[in-house]
Amino acid sequence: QVQLVESGGDSVQAGGSLTLSCAVSGDTASRKCIGWFRQPPGKERDGVAALYSRDGSPVYDDSVKGRFTISQDKSKNTVSLQMNSLKPEDTAMYYCAAGFFFCQSTYGTGWSSPLRYSYWGQGTQVTVSS
């Protein structure tokens, strides 16, 4: 089992930066895919980025590539999402999720599908104003 707690959500102006953190507890040793998802008001939950805990290898949605960076700190059992050049369309509730699979696997449903993840945090709100 895995427990996830997000933090760092805030209100920021367009062009600004924000860093979200996901604290992982429970099974912190097993290899897993840790993903960040976001859900804007009235819309579906979509994948933002993910990393595989074995080596920290990342994957990104095209909408955030070059602006967001996902990373892990093994010593602190945290996964961070550094967000730069924020846009109003980045406004959403952001969720951290974990699943026991290889993020970069091309077999079956990909990393960006919420259904691949077994564990979810409570979410943290990010609001970007223009």
Tab-separated table of C-alpha atoms in Angstrom:
chain	number	residue	atom	x	y	z
A	1	GLN	CA	0.000	0.000	0.000
A	2	VAL	CA	1.035	3.576	-0.680
A	3	GLN	CA	-0.073	6.849	0.835
A	4	LEU	CA	0.306	10.119	-1.055
A	5	VAL	CA	-0.059	13.693	0.158
A	6	GLU	CA	0.233	16.682	-2.170
A	7	SER	CA	1.230	20.170	-1.129
A	8	GLY	CA	2.371	23.436	-2.660
A	9	GLY	CA	-0.720	24.553	-4.534
A	10	ASP	CA	-1.274	28.288	-4.652
A	11	SER	CA	-2.482	31.215	-6.712
A	12	VAL	CA	0.055	32.712	-9.088
A	13	GLN	CA	0.068	35.117	-12.011
A	14	ALA	CA	0.650	33.980	-15.568
A	15	GLY	CA	4.331	33.540	-16.288
A	16	GLY	CA	5.108	32.676	-12.705
A	17	SER	CA	6.430	29.501	-11.159
A	18	LEU	CA	5.250	27.037	-8.575
A	19	THR	CA	6.537	23.755	-7.192
A	20	LEU	CA	4.263	20.972	-6.027
A	21	SER	CA	5.382	18.165	-3.758
A	22	CYS	CA	4.064	14.655	-3.277
A	23	ALA	CA	5.034	12.921	-0.057
A	24	VAL	CA	5.112	9.143	-0.411
A	25	SER	CA	4.742	6.784	2.522
A	26	GLY	CA	3.938	3.148	3.095
A	27	ASP	CA	5.696	1.075	0.446
A	28	THR	CA	8.465	3.441	-0.589
A	29	ALA	CA	10.885	0.772	-1.810
A	30	SER	CA	8.982	-1.041	-4.549
A	31	ARG	CA	9.412	0.173	-8.078
A	32	LYS	CA	6.458	2.266	-9.137
A	33	CYS	CA	5.231	4.887	-11.518
A	34	ILE	CA	4.471	8.187	-9.784
A	35	GLY	CA	2.271	10.487	-11.825
A	36	TRP	CA	0.913	14.000	-11.616
A	37	PHE	CA	-2.572	14.601	-12.946
A	38	ARG	CA	-4.726	17.683	-13.152
A	39	GLN	CA	-8.429	18.314	-13.405
A	40	PRO	CA	-9.659	21.761	-14.461
A	41	PRO	CA	-13.142	22.830	-13.377
A	42	GLY	CA	-15.776	20.917	-15.311
A	43	LYS	CA	-13.233	18.820	-17.220
A	44	GLU	CA	-11.743	15.342	-17.004
A	45	ARG	CA	-8.592	14.352	-15.180
A	46	ASP	CA	-5.542	14.286	-17.456
A	47	GLY	CA	-1.945	13.195	-17.031
A	48	VAL	CA	0.686	15.915	-16.678
A	49	ALA	CA	3.906	14.036	-16.020
A	50	ALA	CA	5.200	10.869	-14.422
A	51	LEU	CA	8.425	9.230	-13.376
A	52	TYR	CA	9.569	5.713	-12.705
A	53	SER	CA	10.990	5.445	-9.209
A	54	ARG	CA	13.738	2.987	-10.151
A	55	ASP	CA	15.739	5.612	-12.005
A	56	GLY	CA	13.613	8.765	-12.023
A	57	SER	CA	13.079	8.599	-15.767
A	58	PRO	CA	10.344	11.111	-16.681
A	59	VAL	CA	7.544	11.372	-19.190
A	60	TYR	CA	5.505	14.489	-19.966
A	61	ASP	CA	2.330	15.512	-21.636
A	62	ASP	CA	2.988	17.719	-24.647
A	63	SER	CA	1.105	20.589	-23.043
A	64	VAL	CA	3.743	20.979	-20.326
A	65	LYS	CA	6.891	19.734	-22.030
A	66	GLY	CA	9.676	22.264	-21.607
A	67	ARG	CA	7.828	24.111	-18.842
A	68	PHE	CA	7.349	21.483	-16.128
A	69	THR	CA	9.941	19.221	-14.551
A	70	ILE	CA	9.183	16.132	-12.495
A	71	SER	CA	11.815	14.789	-10.124
A	72	GLN	CA	12.209	12.638	-7.054
A	73	ASP	CA	14.188	12.884	-3.857
A	74	LYS	CA	14.764	9.339	-2.656
A	75	SER	CA	16.105	10.456	0.719
A	76	LYS	CA	12.922	12.404	1.455
A	77	ASN	CA	10.489	10.061	-0.304
A	78	THR	CA	9.046	12.909	-2.302
A	79	VAL	CA	8.195	13.565	-5.923
A	80	SER	CA	8.122	17.176	-7.060
A	81	LEU	CA	6.613	18.960	-10.010
A	82	GLN	CA	8.346	22.222	-10.817
A	83	MET	CA	6.088	24.383	-12.944
A	84	ASN	CA	7.465	27.353	-14.851
A	85	SER	CA	5.930	29.788	-17.328
A	86	LEU	CA	2.502	29.051	-15.958
A	87	LYS	CA	-0.538	29.785	-18.083
A	88	PRO	CA	-4.176	30.325	-17.129
A	89	GLU	CA	-5.000	27.003	-18.763
A	90	ASP	CA	-2.790	25.301	-16.171
A	91	THR	CA	-5.400	26.140	-13.545
A	92	ALA	CA	-6.649	22.895	-12.043
A	93	MET	CA	-6.727	20.629	-9.063
A	94	TYR	CA	-3.471	18.693	-9.187
A	95	TYR	CA	-3.250	15.112	-7.955
A	96	CYS	CA	-0.379	12.780	-7.251
A	97	ALA	CA	-0.870	9.108	-8.058
A	98	ALA	CA	1.082	5.865	-7.789
A	99	GLY	CA	0.881	2.557	-9.586
A	100	PHE	CA	3.018	-0.551	-9.686
A	101	PHE	CA	3.943	-0.454	-13.338
A	102	PHE	CA	6.651	0.828	-15.663
A	103	CYS	CA	5.697	4.360	-16.732
A	104	GLN	CA	7.345	4.075	-20.127
A	105	SER	CA	5.740	0.750	-21.019
A	106	THR	CA	4.116	0.640	-24.436
A	107	TYR	CA	1.996	-2.340	-23.458
A	108	GLY	CA	-1.654	-1.645	-22.971
A	109	THR	CA	-2.892	1.615	-21.510
A	110	GLY	CA	-0.205	4.276	-21.156
A	111	TRP	CA	0.991	6.239	-18.149
A	112	SER	CA	-1.440	9.096	-18.730
A	113	SER	CA	-4.506	6.975	-18.032
A	114	PRO	CA	-5.802	7.493	-14.483
A	115	LEU	CA	-7.025	3.906	-14.482
A	116	ARG	CA	-3.446	2.618	-14.314
A	117	TYR	CA	-2.924	4.073	-10.845
A	118	SER	CA	-4.030	2.404	-7.635
A	119	TYR	CA	-3.271	5.168	-5.139
A	120	TRP	CA	-4.185	8.856	-5.116
A	121	GLY	CA	-3.561	11.890	-2.984
A	122	GLN	CA	-6.180	14.396	-1.921
A	123	GLY	CA	-5.226	17.042	-4.464
A	124	THR	CA	-3.873	20.571	-4.280
A	125	GLN	CA	-5.306	23.585	-6.085
A	126	VAL	CA	-3.277	25.601	-8.576
A	127	THR	CA	-4.782	28.820	-9.878
A	128	VAL	CA	-3.077	30.890	-12.566
A	129	SER	CA	-4.461	34.344	-13.202
A	130	SER	CA	-3.921	36.433	-16.308
